[in-house]
GROMACS .gro file of C-alpha atoms in nm:
model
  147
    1UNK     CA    1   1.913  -2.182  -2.250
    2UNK     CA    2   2.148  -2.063  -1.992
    3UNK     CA    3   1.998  -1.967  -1.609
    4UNK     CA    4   2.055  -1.621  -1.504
    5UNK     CA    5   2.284  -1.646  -1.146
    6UNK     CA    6   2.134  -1.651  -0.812
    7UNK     CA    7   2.061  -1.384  -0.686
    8UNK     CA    8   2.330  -1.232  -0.420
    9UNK     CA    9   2.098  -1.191  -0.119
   10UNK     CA   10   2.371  -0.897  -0.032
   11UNK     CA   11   2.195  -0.709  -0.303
   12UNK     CA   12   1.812  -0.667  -0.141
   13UNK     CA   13   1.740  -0.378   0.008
   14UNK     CA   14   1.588  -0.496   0.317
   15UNK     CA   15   1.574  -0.181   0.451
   16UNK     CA   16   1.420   0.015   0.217
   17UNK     CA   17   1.136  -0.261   0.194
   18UNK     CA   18   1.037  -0.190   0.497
   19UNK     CA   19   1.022   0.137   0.474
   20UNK     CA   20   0.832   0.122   0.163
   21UNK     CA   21   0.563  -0.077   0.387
   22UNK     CA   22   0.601   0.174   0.654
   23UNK     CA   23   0.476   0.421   0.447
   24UNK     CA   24   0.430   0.393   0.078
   25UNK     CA   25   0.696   0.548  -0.165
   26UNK     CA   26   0.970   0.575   0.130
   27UNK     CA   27   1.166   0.319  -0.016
   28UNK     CA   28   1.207   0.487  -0.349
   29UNK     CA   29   1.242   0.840  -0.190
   30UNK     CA   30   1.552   0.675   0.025
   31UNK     CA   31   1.707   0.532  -0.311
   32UNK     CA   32   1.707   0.847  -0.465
   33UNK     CA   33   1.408   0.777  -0.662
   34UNK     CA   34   1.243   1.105  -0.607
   35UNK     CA   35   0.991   1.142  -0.853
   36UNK     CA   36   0.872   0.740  -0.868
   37UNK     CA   37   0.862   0.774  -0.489
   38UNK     CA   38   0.611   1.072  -0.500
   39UNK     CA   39   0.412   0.904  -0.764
   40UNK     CA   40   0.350   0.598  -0.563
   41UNK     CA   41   0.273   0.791  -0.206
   42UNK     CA   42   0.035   0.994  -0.423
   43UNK     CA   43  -0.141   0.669  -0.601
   44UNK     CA   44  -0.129   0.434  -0.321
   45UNK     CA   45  -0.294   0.733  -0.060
   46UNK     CA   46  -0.535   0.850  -0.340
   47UNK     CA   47  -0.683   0.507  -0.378
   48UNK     CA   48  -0.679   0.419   0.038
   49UNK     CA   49  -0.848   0.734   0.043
   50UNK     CA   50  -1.090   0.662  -0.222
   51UNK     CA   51  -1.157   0.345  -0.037
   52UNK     CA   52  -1.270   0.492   0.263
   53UNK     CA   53  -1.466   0.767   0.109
   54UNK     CA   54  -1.698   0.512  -0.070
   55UNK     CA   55  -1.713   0.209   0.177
   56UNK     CA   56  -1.683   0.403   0.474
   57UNK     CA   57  -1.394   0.256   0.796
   58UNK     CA   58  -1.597  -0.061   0.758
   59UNK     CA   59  -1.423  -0.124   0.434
   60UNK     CA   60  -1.124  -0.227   0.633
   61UNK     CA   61  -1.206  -0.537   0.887
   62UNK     CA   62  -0.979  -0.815   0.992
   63UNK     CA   63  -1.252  -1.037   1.189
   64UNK     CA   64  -1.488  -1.015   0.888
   65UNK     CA   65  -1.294  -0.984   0.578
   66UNK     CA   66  -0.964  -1.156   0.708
   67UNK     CA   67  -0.859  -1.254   0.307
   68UNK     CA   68  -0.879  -0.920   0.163
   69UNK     CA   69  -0.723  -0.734   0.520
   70UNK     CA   70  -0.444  -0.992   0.378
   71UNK     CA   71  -0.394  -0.785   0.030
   72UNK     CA   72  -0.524  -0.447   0.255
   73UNK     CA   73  -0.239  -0.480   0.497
   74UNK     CA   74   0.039  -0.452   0.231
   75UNK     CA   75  -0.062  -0.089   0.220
   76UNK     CA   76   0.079  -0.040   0.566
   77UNK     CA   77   0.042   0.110   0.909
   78UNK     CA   78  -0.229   0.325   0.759
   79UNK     CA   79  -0.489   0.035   0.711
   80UNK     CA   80  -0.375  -0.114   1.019
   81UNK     CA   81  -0.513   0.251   1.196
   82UNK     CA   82  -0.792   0.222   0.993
   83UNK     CA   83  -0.913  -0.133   1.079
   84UNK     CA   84  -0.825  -0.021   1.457
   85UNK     CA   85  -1.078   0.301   1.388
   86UNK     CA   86  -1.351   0.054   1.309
   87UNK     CA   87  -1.252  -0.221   1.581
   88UNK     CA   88  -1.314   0.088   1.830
   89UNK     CA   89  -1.607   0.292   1.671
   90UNK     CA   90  -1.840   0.033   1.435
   91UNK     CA   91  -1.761  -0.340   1.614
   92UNK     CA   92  -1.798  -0.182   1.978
   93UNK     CA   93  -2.114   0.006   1.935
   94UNK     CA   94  -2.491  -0.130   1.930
   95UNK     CA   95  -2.618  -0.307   1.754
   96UNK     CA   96  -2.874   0.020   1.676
   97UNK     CA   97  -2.628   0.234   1.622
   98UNK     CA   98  -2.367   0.001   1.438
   99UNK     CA   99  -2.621  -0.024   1.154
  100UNK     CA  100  -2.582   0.342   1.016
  101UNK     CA  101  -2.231   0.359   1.060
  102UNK     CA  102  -2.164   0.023   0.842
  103UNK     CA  103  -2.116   0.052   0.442
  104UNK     CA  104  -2.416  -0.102   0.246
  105UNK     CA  105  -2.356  -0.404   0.004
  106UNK     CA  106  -2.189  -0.312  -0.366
  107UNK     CA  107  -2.037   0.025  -0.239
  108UNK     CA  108  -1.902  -0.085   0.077
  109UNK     CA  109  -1.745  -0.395  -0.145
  110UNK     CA  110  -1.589  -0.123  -0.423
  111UNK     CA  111  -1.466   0.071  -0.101
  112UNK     CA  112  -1.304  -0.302   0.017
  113UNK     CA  113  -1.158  -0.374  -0.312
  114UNK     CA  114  -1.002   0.031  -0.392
  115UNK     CA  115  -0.782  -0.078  -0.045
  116UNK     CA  116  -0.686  -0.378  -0.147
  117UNK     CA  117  -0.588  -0.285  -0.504
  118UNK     CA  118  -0.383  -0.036  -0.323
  119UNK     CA  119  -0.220  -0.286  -0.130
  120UNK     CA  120  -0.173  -0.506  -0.430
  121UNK     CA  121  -0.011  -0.199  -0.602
  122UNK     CA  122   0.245  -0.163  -0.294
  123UNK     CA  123   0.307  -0.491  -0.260
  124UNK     CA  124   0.473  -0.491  -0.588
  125UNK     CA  125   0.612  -0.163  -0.577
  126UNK     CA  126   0.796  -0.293  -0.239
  127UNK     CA  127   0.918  -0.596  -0.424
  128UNK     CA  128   1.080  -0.332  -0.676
  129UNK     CA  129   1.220  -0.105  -0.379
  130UNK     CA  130   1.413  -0.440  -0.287
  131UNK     CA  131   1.602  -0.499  -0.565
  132UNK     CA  132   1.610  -0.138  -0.718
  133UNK     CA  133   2.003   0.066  -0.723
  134UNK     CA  134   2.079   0.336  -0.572
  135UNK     CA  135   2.014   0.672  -0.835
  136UNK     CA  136   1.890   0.506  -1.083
  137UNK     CA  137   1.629   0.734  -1.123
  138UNK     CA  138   1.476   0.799  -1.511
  139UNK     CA  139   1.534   1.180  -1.443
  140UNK     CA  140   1.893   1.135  -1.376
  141UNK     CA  141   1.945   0.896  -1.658
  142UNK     CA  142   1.841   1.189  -1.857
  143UNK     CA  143   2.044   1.454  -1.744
  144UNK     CA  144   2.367   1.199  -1.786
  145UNK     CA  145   2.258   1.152  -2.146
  146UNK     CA  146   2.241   1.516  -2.214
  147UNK     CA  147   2.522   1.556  -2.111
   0.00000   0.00000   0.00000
């Protein structure tokens, strides 16, 4: 079975990987993927969001739950504000005070894992914004074919 050829490191779009990290769905919005772009800001953002709504700021925490800020971080510069929100407000405070402002067992771990299936999510989707081409889009594909 022949192997396919290396591939031309030329070819990744470095750029638009990072931008995709930056903030998710940029690098498909900057490739002329439009509509995929949208779709994955709206995804990624709805479950970050989701996240935070049912495990509260605590969901996101680098000092305690360093191996799933790992899968968390992949969402981008938004967790990174997040874990930063409860460095400041929920690690700072008293001990009185920090225990009503921390998420409670199961829910604060479905809020934990909603982020880090997000980052999961845009960790592959920036894998795909590295090696995608330029207007390739499905919705332009379909306009060529008609016609």
């Amino acid at each position: 079975m022949p192997t396919p050829p290396p591939q031309n490191p030329a070819n990744l779009n470095i750029v638009n990987a990072l931008l995709g990290w930056v903030l998710p769905g940029l690098g498909h919005l900057t490739l002329g993927h439009h509509r995929r772009g949208r779709y994955i800001f709206l995804g990624v953002l709805f479950m970050i969001v989701t996240g935070v709504f049912v495990g509260g700021i605590d969901a996101v925490d680098h000092k305690n739950d360093s191996l799933w800020f790992m899968a968390q971080v992949c969402c981008g510069p938004i967790v990174i504000a997040i874990d930063l929100a409860t460095q400041f407000f929920i690690v700072e405070a008293p001990i009185e005070k920090r225990a009503t402002l921390v998420g409670l067992s199961h829910v604060n771990e479905i809020g934990t894992l909603f982020i880090a299936m997000a980052g999961l999510m845009n960790f592959v989707v920036i894998l795909d914004a590295l090696q995608a081409k330029r207007n390739t889009d499905f919705e332009r594909r379909g306009k060529e074919l008609e016609n």
